[in-house]
Amino acid sequence: MQVWNVYSHVAYSTKKERRFLQRCLNTRIHECLERCPNLFPEPPYKSDAEQQSRLSRYDRKVDGKLVDFLAEQGYGRNIAACATYVMSVWPSFPTLKRPPISPRVQKAMEALQNGTKLYVFNEKPNSPLKCGAALRMLRSVNTDEASIAIFNPEEVTVIDGYIPLSFVVSITLGLEPVEQSRHQSRGGKILCSDGDRRFLETPKRAFTIHCAAPDKFYVTFIAPNQMTMDNWTRVIDYFVLLNACCRTYIQSR
């Protein structure tokens, strides 16, 4: 096996391609951010000599310094991945018309790309069921589009369902009346399941994503902790705003 890894043409080509991609990674990040500069803070004013000097050093050498500059503004390291993710929604929508991404939203997006756990309400007997959820680029009609992927609780690599973020219309906190009447106990708790065991969870961290595609539908979740709740609400709020801006733009043309 070790000999195969050393002398295999396939292994050699794969390693060569990885080295090439790693060498040009910073250039590709820079090019990605240059295509959507309005999503992030504007360069410092020329009157600020110290900041202007610092920014000029970033511009002269494309080696990740631009990401360092944005990190100083509070953004995470995977800012280019988040920019690409956002730009995949309504690709024909002009960049200059899109709402900017705040550091808090970008960091929340970055965290959710790594995946979280959520309790999702569905028609299964053990609903709401604990499952994985993450921001993913999933194939739509002819391109990859930003979506929420909901993973199977047993086969964690299998996607049970997904929500394209271009469908999102609004987000509400708390349970919807149907879920409240079906699942909430007299004590105000929700009986949740992780597949093997059942336990009570508070509905205070419940949120519902309302969509239109064009038929209206919604999906209700419960976050296991407040940090996960905050991350999801920040990201969904951003895409609600983005979709509203896009609708306004289309209607004005």
JSON list of C-alpha atoms in Angstrom, two decimals:
[
{"chain": "A", "resi": 1, "resn": "MET", "atom": "CA", "xyz": [0.00, 0.00, 0.00]},
{"chain": "A", "resi": 2, "resn": "GLN", "atom": "CA", "xyz": [2.86, 2.40, 0.79]},
{"chain": "A", "resi": 3, "resn": "VAL", "atom": "CA", "xyz": [4.53, 1.58, -2.55]},
{"chain": "A", "resi": 4, "resn": "TRP", "atom": "CA", "xyz": [1.24, 2.27, -4.33]},
{"chain": "A", "resi": 5, "resn": "ASN", "atom": "CA", "xyz": [0.95, 5.66, -2.65]},
{"chain": "A", "resi": 6, "resn": "VAL", "atom": "CA", "xyz": [4.48, 6.60, -3.71]},
{"chain": "A", "resi": 7, "resn": "TYR", "atom": "CA", "xyz": [4.50, 5.37, -7.30]},
{"chain": "A", "resi": 8, "resn": "SER", "atom": "CA", "xyz": [0.84, 5.50, -8.34]},
{"chain": "A", "resi": 9, "resn": "HIS", "atom": "CA", "xyz": [0.28, 7.98, -11.17]},
{"chain": "A", "resi": 10, "resn": "VAL", "atom": "CA", "xyz": [-3.18, 8.74, -9.79]},
{"chain": "A", "resi": 11, "resn": "ALA", "atom": "CA", "xyz": [-1.81, 9.47, -6.32]},
{"chain": "A", "resi": 12, "resn": "TYR", "atom": "CA", "xyz": [0.95, 11.64, -7.77]},
{"chain": "A", "resi": 13, "resn": "SER", "atom": "CA", "xyz": [-1.50, 13.63, -9.92]},
{"chain": "A", "resi": 14, "resn": "THR", "atom": "CA", "xyz": [-3.85, 14.12, -6.99]},
{"chain": "A", "resi": 15, "resn": "LYS", "atom": "CA", "xyz": [-1.06, 15.42, -4.74]},
{"chain": "A", "resi": 16, "resn": "LYS", "atom": "CA", "xyz": [0.20, 17.69, -7.53]},
{"chain": "A", "resi": 17, "resn": "GLU", "atom": "CA", "xyz": [-3.28, 19.16, -8.02]},
{"chain": "A", "resi": 18, "resn": "ARG", "atom": "CA", "xyz": [-3.67, 19.71, -4.27]},
{"chain": "A", "resi": 19, "resn": "ARG", "atom": "CA", "xyz": [-0.34, 21.55, -4.13]},
{"chain": "A", "resi": 20, "resn": "PHE", "atom": "CA", "xyz": [-1.39, 23.73, -7.07]},
{"chain": "A", "resi": 21, "resn": "LEU", "atom": "CA", "xyz": [-4.74, 24.56, -5.47]},
{"chain": "A", "resi": 22, "resn": "GLN", "atom": "CA", "xyz": [-3.02, 25.39, -2.19]},
{"chain": "A", "resi": 23, "resn": "ARG", "atom": "CA", "xyz": [-0.55, 27.73, -3.94]},
{"chain": "A", "resi": 24, "resn": "CYS", "atom": "CA", "xyz": [-3.29, 29.66, -5.74]},
{"chain": "A", "resi": 25, "resn": "LEU", "atom": "CA", "xyz": [-5.76, 29.61, -2.84]},
{"chain": "A", "resi": 26, "resn": "ASN", "atom": "CA", "xyz": [-4.97, 33.13, -1.62]},
{"chain": "A", "resi": 27, "resn": "THR", "atom": "CA", "xyz": [-5.21, 34.51, -5.16]},
{"chain": "A", "resi": 28, "resn": "ARG", "atom": "CA", "xyz": [-8.61, 32.88, -5.63]},
{"chain": "A", "resi": 29, "resn": "ILE", "atom": "CA", "xyz": [-9.79, 34.27, -2.28]},
{"chain": "A", "resi": 30, "resn": "HIS", "atom": "CA", "xyz": [-8.67, 37.76, -3.29]},
{"chain": "A", "resi": 31, "resn": "GLU", "atom": "CA", "xyz": [-10.42, 37.50, -6.67]},
{"chain": "A", "resi": 32, "resn": "CYS", "atom": "CA", "xyz": [-13.60, 36.26, -5.02]},
{"chain": "A", "resi": 33, "resn": "LEU", "atom": "CA", "xyz": [-13.70, 39.20, -2.60]},
{"chain": "A", "resi": 34, "resn": "GLU", "atom": "CA", "xyz": [-12.92, 41.70, -5.37]},
{"chain": "A", "resi": 35, "resn": "ARG", "atom": "CA", "xyz": [-16.07, 40.59, -7.22]},
{"chain": "A", "resi": 36, "resn": "CYS", "atom": "CA", "xyz": [-18.31, 41.56, -4.30]},
{"chain": "A", "resi": 37, "resn": "PRO", "atom": "CA", "xyz": [-16.56, 44.37, -2.37]},
{"chain": "A", "resi": 38, "resn": "ASN", "atom": "CA", "xyz": [-19.81, 45.95, -1.19]},
{"chain": "A", "resi": 39, "resn": "LEU", "atom": "CA", "xyz": [-20.58, 42.89, 0.95]},
{"chain": "A", "resi": 40, "resn": "PHE", "atom": "CA", "xyz": [-17.78, 43.93, 3.31]},
{"chain": "A", "resi": 41, "resn": "PRO", "atom": "CA", "xyz": [-16.45, 47.16, 4.83]},
{"chain": "A", "resi": 42, "resn": "GLU", "atom": "CA", "xyz": [-15.24, 49.92, 2.54]},
{"chain": "A", "resi": 43, "resn": "PRO", "atom": "CA", "xyz": [-11.52, 50.72, 2.47]},
{"chain": "A", "resi": 44, "resn": "PRO", "atom": "CA", "xyz": [-10.43, 53.31, 5.03]},
{"chain": "A", "resi": 45, "resn": "TYR", "atom": "CA", "xyz": [-10.68, 56.97, 4.07]},
{"chain": "A", "resi": 46, "resn": "LYS", "atom": "CA", "xyz": [-7.58, 58.52, 2.53]},
{"chain": "A", "resi": 47, "resn": "SER", "atom": "CA", "xyz": [-7.41, 61.05, 5.35]},
{"chain": "A", "resi": 48, "resn": "ASP", "atom": "CA", "xyz": [-6.55, 58.24, 7.74]},
{"chain": "A", "resi": 49, "resn": "ALA", "atom": "CA", "xyz": [-2.85, 57.89, 6.85]},
{"chain": "A", "resi": 50, "resn": "GLU", "atom": "CA", "xyz": [-2.14, 54.97, 9.17]},
{"chain": "A", "resi": 51, "resn": "GLN", "atom": "CA", "xyz": [-5.04, 52.84, 7.95]},
{"chain": "A", "resi": 52, "resn": "GLN", "atom": "CA", "xyz": [-4.40, 53.78, 4.33]},
{"chain": "A", "resi": 53, "resn": "SER", "atom": "CA", "xyz": [-0.76, 52.75, 4.63]},
{"chain": "A", "resi": 54, "resn": "ARG", "atom": "CA", "xyz": [-1.80, 49.44, 6.17]},
{"chain": "A", "resi": 55, "resn": "LEU", "atom": "CA", "xyz": [-4.34, 48.75, 3.41]},
{"chain": "A", "resi": 56, "resn": "SER", "atom": "CA", "xyz": [-1.82, 49.60, 0.68]},
{"chain": "A", "resi": 57, "resn": "ARG", "atom": "CA", "xyz": [0.46, 46.91, 2.07]},
{"chain": "A", "resi": 58, "resn": "TYR", "atom": "CA", "xyz": [-2.40, 44.42, 1.82]},
{"chain": "A", "resi": 59, "resn": "ASP", "atom": "CA", "xyz": [-3.07, 45.37, -1.81]},
{"chain": "A", "resi": 60, "resn": "ARG", "atom": "CA", "xyz": [0.54, 45.11, -2.97]},
{"chain": "A", "resi": 61, "resn": "LYS", "atom": "CA", "xyz": [0.88, 41.48, -1.98]},
{"chain": "A", "resi": 62, "resn": "VAL", "atom": "CA", "xyz": [-1.95, 39.02, -2.56]},
{"chain": "A", "resi": 63, "resn": "ASP", "atom": "CA", "xyz": [-0.95, 36.48, 0.07]},
{"chain": "A", "resi": 64, "resn": "GLY", "atom": "CA", "xyz": [-3.88, 36.46, 2.46]},
{"chain": "A", "resi": 65, "resn": "LYS", "atom": "CA", "xyz": [-3.30, 40.00, 3.74]},
{"chain": "A", "resi": 66, "resn": "LEU", "atom": "CA", "xyz": [-6.71, 41.10, 2.49]},
{"chain": "A", "resi": 67, "resn": "VAL", "atom": "CA", "xyz": [-8.26, 38.43, 4.69]},
{"chain": "A", "resi": 68, "resn": "ASP", "atom": "CA", "xyz": [-6.10, 39.73, 7.55]},
{"chain": "A", "resi": 69, "resn": "PHE", "atom": "CA", "xyz": [-7.50, 43.23, 7.00]},
{"chain": "A", "resi": 70, "resn": "LEU", "atom": "CA", "xyz": [-11.07, 41.92, 7.10]},
{"chain": "A", "resi": 71, "resn": "ALA", "atom": "CA", "xyz": [-10.21, 39.86, 10.18]},
{"chain": "A", "resi": 72, "resn": "GLU", "atom": "CA", "xyz": [-9.27, 43.12, 11.90]},
{"chain": "A", "resi": 73, "resn": "GLN", "atom": "CA", "xyz": [-12.82, 44.30, 11.19]},
{"chain": "A", "resi": 74, "resn": "GLY", "atom": "CA", "xyz": [-14.18, 41.23, 13.01]},
{"chain": "A", "resi": 75, "resn": "TYR", "atom": "CA", "xyz": [-14.67, 38.81, 10.11]},
{"chain": "A", "resi": 76, "resn": "GLY", "atom": "CA", "xyz": [-13.74, 35.12, 10.18]},
{"chain": "A", "resi": 77, "resn": "ARG", "atom": "CA", "xyz": [-11.09, 33.38, 8.08]},
{"chain": "A", "resi": 78, "resn": "ASN", "atom": "CA", "xyz": [-13.55, 31.69, 5.70]},
{"chain": "A", "resi": 79, "resn": "ILE", "atom": "CA", "xyz": [-14.94, 34.96, 4.44]},
{"chain": "A", "resi": 80, "resn": "ALA", "atom": "CA", "xyz": [-14.49, 34.07, 0.75]},
{"chain": "A", "resi": 81, "resn": "ALA", "atom": "CA", "xyz": [-16.50, 30.85, 1.19]},
{"chain": "A", "resi": 82, "resn": "CYS", "atom": "CA", "xyz": [-19.31, 32.87, 2.77]},
{"chain": "A", "resi": 83, "resn": "ALA", "atom": "CA", "xyz": [-19.19, 35.42, -0.06]},
{"chain": "A", "resi": 84, "resn": "THR", "atom": "CA", "xyz": [-19.43, 32.64, -2.66]},
{"chain": "A", "resi": 85, "resn": "TYR", "atom": "CA", "xyz": [-22.31, 31.12, -0.71]},
{"chain": "A", "resi": 86, "resn": "VAL", "atom": "CA", "xyz": [-24.25, 34.40, -0.66]},
{"chain": "A", "resi": 87, "resn": "MET", "atom": "CA", "xyz": [-23.57, 35.16, -4.33]},
{"chain": "A", "resi": 88, "resn": "SER", "atom": "CA", "xyz": [-25.02, 31.78, -5.35]},
{"chain": "A", "resi": 89, "resn": "VAL", "atom": "CA", "xyz": [-28.50, 33.02, -4.36]},
{"chain": "A", "resi": 90, "resn": "TRP", "atom": "CA", "xyz": [-30.05, 34.98, -7.26]},
{"chain": "A", "resi": 91, "resn": "PRO", "atom": "CA", "xyz": [-26.81, 35.00, -9.34]},
{"chain": "A", "resi": 92, "resn": "SER", "atom": "CA", "xyz": [-28.23, 37.63, -11.73]},
{"chain": "A", "resi": 93, "resn": "PHE", "atom": "CA", "xyz": [-29.05, 40.01, -8.86]},
{"chain": "A", "resi": 94, "resn": "PRO", "atom": "CA", "xyz": [-26.48, 42.86, -9.05]},
{"chain": "A", "resi": 95, "resn": "THR", "atom": "CA", "xyz": [-23.81, 42.80, -6.38]},
{"chain": "A", "resi": 96, "resn": "LEU", "atom": "CA", "xyz": [-24.23, 46.50, -5.62]},
{"chain": "A", "resi": 97, "resn": "LYS", "atom": "CA", "xyz": [-27.90, 45.94, -4.70]},
{"chain": "A", "resi": 98, "resn": "ARG", "atom": "CA", "xyz": [-27.17, 43.23, -2.14]},
{"chain": "A", "resi": 99, "resn": "PRO", "atom": "CA", "xyz": [-27.22, 44.01, 1.60]},
{"chain": "A", "resi": 100, "resn": "PRO", "atom": "CA", "xyz": [-23.78, 43.97, 3.30]},
{"chain": "A", "resi": 101, "resn": "ILE", "atom": "CA", "xyz": [-22.76, 41.10, 5.54]},
{"chain": "A", "resi": 102, "resn": "SER", "atom": "CA", "xyz": [-21.90, 42.11, 9.09]},
{"chain": "A", "resi": 103, "resn": "PRO", "atom": "CA", "xyz": [-19.10, 40.32, 10.98]},
{"chain": "A", "resi": 104, "resn": "ARG", "atom": "CA", "xyz": [-21.67, 38.64, 13.25]},
{"chain": "A", "resi": 105, "resn": "VAL", "atom": "CA", "xyz": [-23.62, 37.27, 10.29]},
{"chain": "A", "resi": 106, "resn": "GLN", "atom": "CA", "xyz": [-20.45, 36.11, 8.52]},
{"chain": "A", "resi": 107, "resn": "LYS", "atom": "CA", "xyz": [-19.15, 34.31, 11.60]},
{"chain": "A", "resi": 108, "resn": "ALA", "atom": "CA", "xyz": [-22.57, 32.69, 12.13]},
{"chain": "A", "resi": 109, "resn": "MET", "atom": "CA", "xyz": [-22.57, 31.56, 8.50]},
{"chain": "A", "resi": 110, "resn": "GLU", "atom": "CA", "xyz": [-19.07, 30.16, 8.92]},
{"chain": "A", "resi": 111, "resn": "ALA", "atom": "CA", "xyz": [-20.15, 28.20, 12.02]},
{"chain": "A", "resi": 112, "resn": "LEU", "atom": "CA", "xyz": [-23.23, 26.78, 10.31]},
{"chain": "A", "resi": 113, "resn": "GLN", "atom": "CA", "xyz": [-21.20, 25.64, 7.31]},
{"chain": "A", "resi": 114, "resn": "ASN", "atom": "CA", "xyz": [-19.44, 23.33, 9.76]},
{"chain": "A", "resi": 115, "resn": "GLY", "atom": "CA", "xyz": [-22.81, 21.90, 10.77]},
{"chain": "A", "resi": 116, "resn": "THR", "atom": "CA", "xyz": [-24.95, 21.87, 13.91]},
{"chain": "A", "resi": 117, "resn": "LYS", "atom": "CA", "xyz": [-27.57, 19.73, 15.58]},
{"chain": "A", "resi": 118, "resn": "LEU", "atom": "CA", "xyz": [-31.24, 20.70, 15.48]},
{"chain": "A", "resi": 119, "resn": "TYR", "atom": "CA", "xyz": [-34.55, 19.10, 16.40]},
{"chain": "A", "resi": 120, "resn": "VAL", "atom": "CA", "xyz": [-36.79, 19.14, 13.33]},
{"chain": "A", "resi": 121, "resn": "PHE", "atom": "CA", "xyz": [-40.56, 18.76, 13.33]},
{"chain": "A", "resi": 122, "resn": "ASN", "atom": "CA", "xyz": [-41.87, 16.40, 10.64]},
{"chain": "A", "resi": 123, "resn": "GLU", "atom": "CA", "xyz": [-44.56, 13.79, 10.08]},
{"chain": "A", "resi": 124, "resn": "LYS", "atom": "CA", "xyz": [-42.58, 10.94, 11.63]},
{"chain": "A", "resi": 125, "resn": "PRO", "atom": "CA", "xyz": [-43.88, 9.32, 14.86]},
{"chain": "A", "resi": 126, "resn": "ASN", "atom": "CA", "xyz": [-40.82, 10.38, 16.89]},
{"chain": "A", "resi": 127, "resn": "SER", "atom": "CA", "xyz": [-40.99, 14.02, 15.78]},
{"chain": "A", "resi": 128, "resn": "PRO", "atom": "CA", "xyz": [-39.30, 16.34, 16.66]},
{"chain": "A", "resi": 129, "resn": "LEU", "atom": "CA", "xyz": [-36.20, 14.33, 15.85]},
{"chain": "A", "resi": 130, "resn": "LYS", "atom": "CA", "xyz": [-32.59, 15.33, 16.48]},
{"chain": "A", "resi": 131, "resn": "CYS", "atom": "CA", "xyz": [-30.61, 15.54, 13.24]},
{"chain": "A", "resi": 132, "resn": "GLY", "atom": "CA", "xyz": [-27.69, 17.31, 11.63]},
{"chain": "A", "resi": 133, "resn": "ALA", "atom": "CA", "xyz": [-28.22, 20.57, 9.76]},
{"chain": "A", "resi": 134, "resn": "ALA", "atom": "CA", "xyz": [-25.74, 22.70, 7.85]},
{"chain": "A", "resi": 135, "resn": "LEU", "atom": "CA", "xyz": [-25.40, 25.37, 5.20]},
{"chain": "A", "resi": 136, "resn": "ARG", "atom": "CA", "xyz": [-24.48, 23.65, 1.94]},
{"chain": "A", "resi": 137, "resn": "MET", "atom": "CA", "xyz": [-24.22, 24.38, -1.78]},
{"chain": "A", "resi": 138, "resn": "LEU", "atom": "CA", "xyz": [-26.68, 21.92, -3.35]},
{"chain": "A", "resi": 139, "resn": "ARG", "atom": "CA", "xyz": [-27.52, 21.34, -6.98]},
{"chain": "A", "resi": 140, "resn": "SER", "atom": "CA", "xyz": [-30.67, 23.08, -8.25]},
{"chain": "A", "resi": 141, "resn": "VAL", "atom": "CA", "xyz": [-31.91, 23.15, -11.86]},
{"chain": "A", "resi": 142, "resn": "ASN", "atom": "CA", "xyz": [-28.64, 24.16, -13.51]},
{"chain": "A", "resi": 143, "resn": "THR", "atom": "CA", "xyz": [-26.31, 25.41, -10.80]},
{"chain": "A", "resi": 144, "resn": "ASP", "atom": "CA", "xyz": [-25.25, 25.01, -7.17]},
{"chain": "A", "resi": 145, "resn": "GLU", "atom": "CA", "xyz": [-27.34, 27.10, -4.79]},
{"chain": "A", "resi": 146, "resn": "ALA", "atom": "CA", "xyz": [-27.08, 27.99, -1.11]},
{"chain": "A", "resi": 147, "resn": "SER", "atom": "CA", "xyz": [-29.38, 25.73, 0.88]},
{"chain": "A", "resi": 148, "resn": "ILE", "atom": "CA", "xyz": [-30.03, 24.34, 4.34]},
{"chain": "A", "resi": 149, "resn": "ALA", "atom": "CA", "xyz": [-29.26, 20.62, 4.29]},
{"chain": "A", "resi": 150, "resn": "ILE", "atom": "CA", "xyz": [-31.06, 18.40, 6.82]},
{"chain": "A", "resi": 151, "resn": "PHE", "atom": "CA", "xyz": [-29.22, 15.13, 7.38]},
{"chain": "A", "resi": 152, "resn": "ASN", "atom": "CA", "xyz": [-30.55, 11.71, 8.30]},
{"chain": "A", "resi": 153, "resn": "PRO", "atom": "CA", "xyz": [-30.07, 11.12, 12.05]},
{"chain": "A", "resi": 154, "resn": "GLU", "atom": "CA", "xyz": [-28.79, 7.57, 11.50]},
{"chain": "A", "resi": 155, "resn": "GLU", "atom": "CA", "xyz": [-26.91, 7.90, 8.19]},
{"chain": "A", "resi": 156, "resn": "VAL", "atom": "CA", "xyz": [-25.18, 11.21, 8.82]},
{"chain": "A", "resi": 157, "resn": "THR", "atom": "CA", "xyz": [-23.93, 11.55, 5.23]},
{"chain": "A", "resi": 158, "resn": "VAL", "atom": "CA", "xyz": [-27.43, 11.17, 3.76]},
{"chain": "A", "resi": 159, "resn": "ILE", "atom": "CA", "xyz": [-29.49, 14.32, 3.18]},
{"chain": "A", "resi": 160, "resn": "ASP", "atom": "CA", "xyz": [-33.14, 13.76, 4.11]},
{"chain": "A", "resi": 161, "resn": "GLY", "atom": "CA", "xyz": [-34.28, 17.16, 2.89]},
{"chain": "A", "resi": 162, "resn": "TYR", "atom": "CA", "xyz": [-33.13, 20.64, 2.05]},
{"chain": "A", "resi": 163, "resn": "ILE", "atom": "CA", "xyz": [-34.41, 24.22, 1.91]},
{"chain": "A", "resi": 164, "resn": "PRO", "atom": "CA", "xyz": [-33.05, 26.51, -0.83]},
{"chain": "A", "resi": 165, "resn": "LEU", "atom": "CA", "xyz": [-32.39, 29.85, 0.83]},
{"chain": "A", "resi": 166, "resn": "SER", "atom": "CA", "xyz": [-33.90, 31.68, -2.16]},
{"chain": "A", "resi": 167, "resn": "PHE", "atom": "CA", "xyz": [-37.26, 30.28, -0.94]},
{"chain": "A", "resi": 168, "resn": "VAL", "atom": "CA", "xyz": [-37.05, 31.93, 2.49]},
{"chain": "A", "resi": 169, "resn": "VAL", "atom": "CA", "xyz": [-39.64, 34.64, 3.14]},
{"chain": "A", "resi": 170, "resn": "SER", "atom": "CA", "xyz": [-39.53, 35.13, 6.91]},
{"chain": "A", "resi": 171, "resn": "ILE", "atom": "CA", "xyz": [-38.52, 33.62, 10.23]},
{"chain": "A", "resi": 172, "resn": "THR", "atom": "CA", "xyz": [-40.60, 33.54, 13.40]},
{"chain": "A", "resi": 173, "resn": "LEU", "atom": "CA", "xyz": [-39.59, 32.60, 16.92]},
{"chain": "A", "resi": 174, "resn": "GLY", "atom": "CA", "xyz": [-41.47, 30.02, 18.95]},
{"chain": "A", "resi": 175, "resn": "LEU", "atom": "CA", "xyz": [-43.74, 27.18, 17.89]},
{"chain": "A", "resi": 176, "resn": "GLU", "atom": "CA", "xyz": [-46.40, 27.43, 15.23]},
{"chain": "A", "resi": 177, "resn": "PRO", "atom": "CA", "xyz": [-49.97, 26.71, 16.44]},
{"chain": "A", "resi": 178, "resn": "VAL", "atom": "CA", "xyz": [-50.05, 23.26, 14.81]},
{"chain": "A", "resi": 179, "resn": "GLU", "atom": "CA", "xyz": [-46.80, 22.13, 16.45]},
{"chain": "A", "resi": 180, "resn": "GLN", "atom": "CA", "xyz": [-47.81, 23.68, 19.74]},
{"chain": "A", "resi": 181, "resn": "SER", "atom": "CA", "xyz": [-51.12, 21.79, 19.85]},
{"chain": "A", "resi": 182, "resn": "ARG", "atom": "CA", "xyz": [-49.55, 18.48, 18.80]},
{"chain": "A", "resi": 183, "resn": "HIS", "atom": "CA", "xyz": [-46.33, 18.42, 20.78]},
{"chain": "A", "resi": 184, "resn": "GLN", "atom": "CA", "xyz": [-46.32, 20.84, 23.71]},
{"chain": "A", "resi": 185, "resn": "SER", "atom": "CA", "xyz": [-47.11, 19.29, 27.09]},
{"chain": "A", "resi": 186, "resn": "ARG", "atom": "CA", "xyz": [-49.09, 20.93, 29.86]},
{"chain": "A", "resi": 187, "resn": "GLY", "atom": "CA", "xyz": [-45.83, 21.84, 31.51]},
{"chain": "A", "resi": 188, "resn": "GLY", "atom": "CA", "xyz": [-44.77, 23.76, 28.42]},
{"chain": "A", "resi": 189, "resn": "LYS", "atom": "CA", "xyz": [-42.07, 21.28, 27.33]},
{"chain": "A", "resi": 190, "resn": "ILE", "atom": "CA", "xyz": [-41.59, 19.40, 24.05]},
{"chain": "A", "resi": 191, "resn": "LEU", "atom": "CA", "xyz": [-40.88, 15.66, 24.01]},
{"chain": "A", "resi": 192, "resn": "CYS", "atom": "CA", "xyz": [-37.95, 15.25, 21.59]},
{"chain": "A", "resi": 193, "resn": "SER", "atom": "CA", "xyz": [-36.12, 12.18, 20.29]},
{"chain": "A", "resi": 194, "resn": "ASP", "atom": "CA", "xyz": [-32.56, 11.44, 19.22]},
{"chain": "A", "resi": 195, "resn": "GLY", "atom": "CA", "xyz": [-33.54, 8.05, 17.82]},
{"chain": "A", "resi": 196, "resn": "ASP", "atom": "CA", "xyz": [-32.73, 5.92, 20.87]},
{"chain": "A", "resi": 197, "resn": "ARG", "atom": "CA", "xyz": [-34.13, 7.97, 23.72]},
{"chain": "A", "resi": 198, "resn": "ARG", "atom": "CA", "xyz": [-36.70, 10.65, 24.35]},
{"chain": "A", "resi": 199, "resn": "PHE", "atom": "CA", "xyz": [-36.39, 13.69, 26.58]},
{"chain": "A", "resi": 200, "resn": "LEU", "atom": "CA", "xyz": [-37.98, 17.07, 27.25]},
{"chain": "A", "resi": 201, "resn": "GLU", "atom": "CA", "xyz": [-36.74, 20.24, 25.57]},
{"chain": "A", "resi": 202, "resn": "THR", "atom": "CA", "xyz": [-37.80, 23.87, 25.98]},
{"chain": "A", "resi": 203, "resn": "PRO", "atom": "CA", "xyz": [-39.73, 25.55, 23.12]},
{"chain": "A", "resi": 204, "resn": "LYS", "atom": "CA", "xyz": [-38.01, 28.87, 23.95]},
{"chain": "A", "resi": 205, "resn": "ARG", "atom": "CA", "xyz": [-35.34, 28.05, 21.35]},
{"chain": "A", "resi": 206, "resn": "ALA", "atom": "CA", "xyz": [-37.85, 27.10, 18.65]},
{"chain": "A", "resi": 207, "resn": "PHE", "atom": "CA", "xyz": [-37.88, 28.94, 15.34]},
{"chain": "A", "resi": 208, "resn": "THR", "atom": "CA", "xyz": [-39.81, 28.52, 12.11]},
{"chain": "A", "resi": 209, "resn": "ILE", "atom": "CA", "xyz": [-38.55, 29.21, 8.59]},
{"chain": "A", "resi": 210, "resn": "HIS", "atom": "CA", "xyz": [-41.38, 30.31, 6.28]},
{"chain": "A", "resi": 211, "resn": "CYS", "atom": "CA", "xyz": [-40.87, 29.73, 2.55]},
{"chain": "A", "resi": 212, "resn": "ALA", "atom": "CA", "xyz": [-42.60, 30.20, -0.79]},
{"chain": "A", "resi": 213, "resn": "ALA", "atom": "CA", "xyz": [-41.71, 28.10, -3.85]},
{"chain": "A", "resi": 214, "resn": "PRO", "atom": "CA", "xyz": [-44.28, 29.40, -5.03]},
{"chain": "A", "resi": 215, "resn": "ASP", "atom": "CA", "xyz": [-46.54, 27.37, -2.69]},
{"chain": "A", "resi": 216, "resn": "LYS", "atom": "CA", "xyz": [-46.09, 28.42, 0.92]},
{"chain": "A", "resi": 217, "resn": "PHE", "atom": "CA", "xyz": [-44.66, 26.02, 3.47]},
{"chain": "A", "resi": 218, "resn": "TYR", "atom": "CA", "xyz": [-42.70, 26.17, 6.71]},
{"chain": "A", "resi": 219, "resn": "VAL", "atom": "CA", "xyz": [-40.29, 24.07, 8.75]},
{"chain": "A", "resi": 220, "resn": "THR", "atom": "CA", "xyz": [-39.98, 24.35, 12.52]},
{"chain": "A", "resi": 221, "resn": "PHE", "atom": "CA", "xyz": [-36.81, 23.59, 14.47]},
{"chain": "A", "resi": 222, "resn": "ILE", "atom": "CA", "xyz": [-35.62, 23.66, 18.08]},
{"chain": "A", "resi": 223, "resn": "ALA", "atom": "CA", "xyz": [-31.99, 24.61, 18.73]},
{"chain": "A", "resi": 224, "resn": "PRO", "atom": "CA", "xyz": [-30.18, 22.64, 21.48]},
{"chain": "A", "resi": 225, "resn": "ASN", "atom": "CA", "xyz": [-28.49, 25.78, 22.86]},
{"chain": "A", "resi": 226, "resn": "GLN", "atom": "CA", "xyz": [-28.67, 29.56, 22.61]},
{"chain": "A", "resi": 227, "resn": "MET", "atom": "CA", "xyz": [-25.52, 29.96, 20.51]},
{"chain": "A", "resi": 228, "resn": "THR", "atom": "CA", "xyz": [-26.90, 27.66, 17.80]},
{"chain": "A", "resi": 229, "resn": "MET", "atom": "CA", "xyz": [-30.20, 29.52, 17.97]},
{"chain": "A", "resi": 230, "resn": "ASP", "atom": "CA", "xyz": [-28.49, 32.89, 17.52]},
{"chain": "A", "resi": 231, "resn": "ASN", "atom": "CA", "xyz": [-26.41, 31.66, 14.58]},
{"chain": "A", "resi": 232, "resn": "TRP", "atom": "CA", "xyz": [-29.41, 30.31, 12.70]},
{"chain": "A", "resi": 233, "resn": "THR", "atom": "CA", "xyz": [-31.60, 33.36, 13.29]},
{"chain": "A", "resi": 234, "resn": "ARG", "atom": "CA", "xyz": [-28.84, 35.75, 12.18]},
{"chain": "A", "resi": 235, "resn": "VAL", "atom": "CA", "xyz": [-28.19, 33.87, 8.95]},
{"chain": "A", "resi": 236, "resn": "ILE", "atom": "CA", "xyz": [-31.87, 33.38, 8.11]},
{"chain": "A", "resi": 237, "resn": "ASP", "atom": "CA", "xyz": [-32.59, 37.06, 8.85]},
{"chain": "A", "resi": 238, "resn": "TYR", "atom": "CA", "xyz": [-29.89, 38.00, 6.34]},
{"chain": "A", "resi": 239, "resn": "PHE", "atom": "CA", "xyz": [-31.36, 35.84, 3.58]},
{"chain": "A", "resi": 240, "resn": "VAL", "atom": "CA", "xyz": [-34.86, 37.15, 4.32]},
{"chain": "A", "resi": 241, "resn": "LEU", "atom": "CA", "xyz": [-33.47, 40.65, 3.71]},
{"chain": "A", "resi": 242, "resn": "LEU", "atom": "CA", "xyz": [-31.55, 39.54, 0.61]},
{"chain": "A", "resi": 243, "resn": "ASN", "atom": "CA", "xyz": [-34.65, 37.94, -0.93]},
{"chain": "A", "resi": 244, "resn": "ALA", "atom": "CA", "xyz": [-36.75, 41.02, -0.14]},
{"chain": "A", "resi": 245, "resn": "CYS", "atom": "CA", "xyz": [-34.16, 43.26, -1.83]},
{"chain": "A", "resi": 246, "resn": "CYS", "atom": "CA", "xyz": [-34.16, 41.00, -4.87]},
{"chain": "A", "resi": 247, "resn": "ARG", "atom": "CA", "xyz": [-37.97, 41.05, -5.12]},
{"chain": "A", "resi": 248, "resn": "THR", "atom": "CA", "xyz": [-37.98, 44.85, -4.88]},
{"chain": "A", "resi": 249, "resn": "TYR", "atom": "CA", "xyz": [-35.33, 45.06, -7.59]},
{"chain": "A", "resi": 250, "resn": "ILE", "atom": "CA", "xyz": [-37.28, 42.76, -9.93]},
{"chain": "A", "resi": 251, "resn": "GLN", "atom": "CA", "xyz": [-40.52, 44.71, -9.39]},
{"chain": "A", "resi": 252, "resn": "SER", "atom": "CA", "xyz": [-38.81, 48.03, -10.07]},
{"chain": "A", "resi": 253, "resn": "ARG", "atom": "CA", "xyz": [-37.48, 47.00, -13.47]}
]
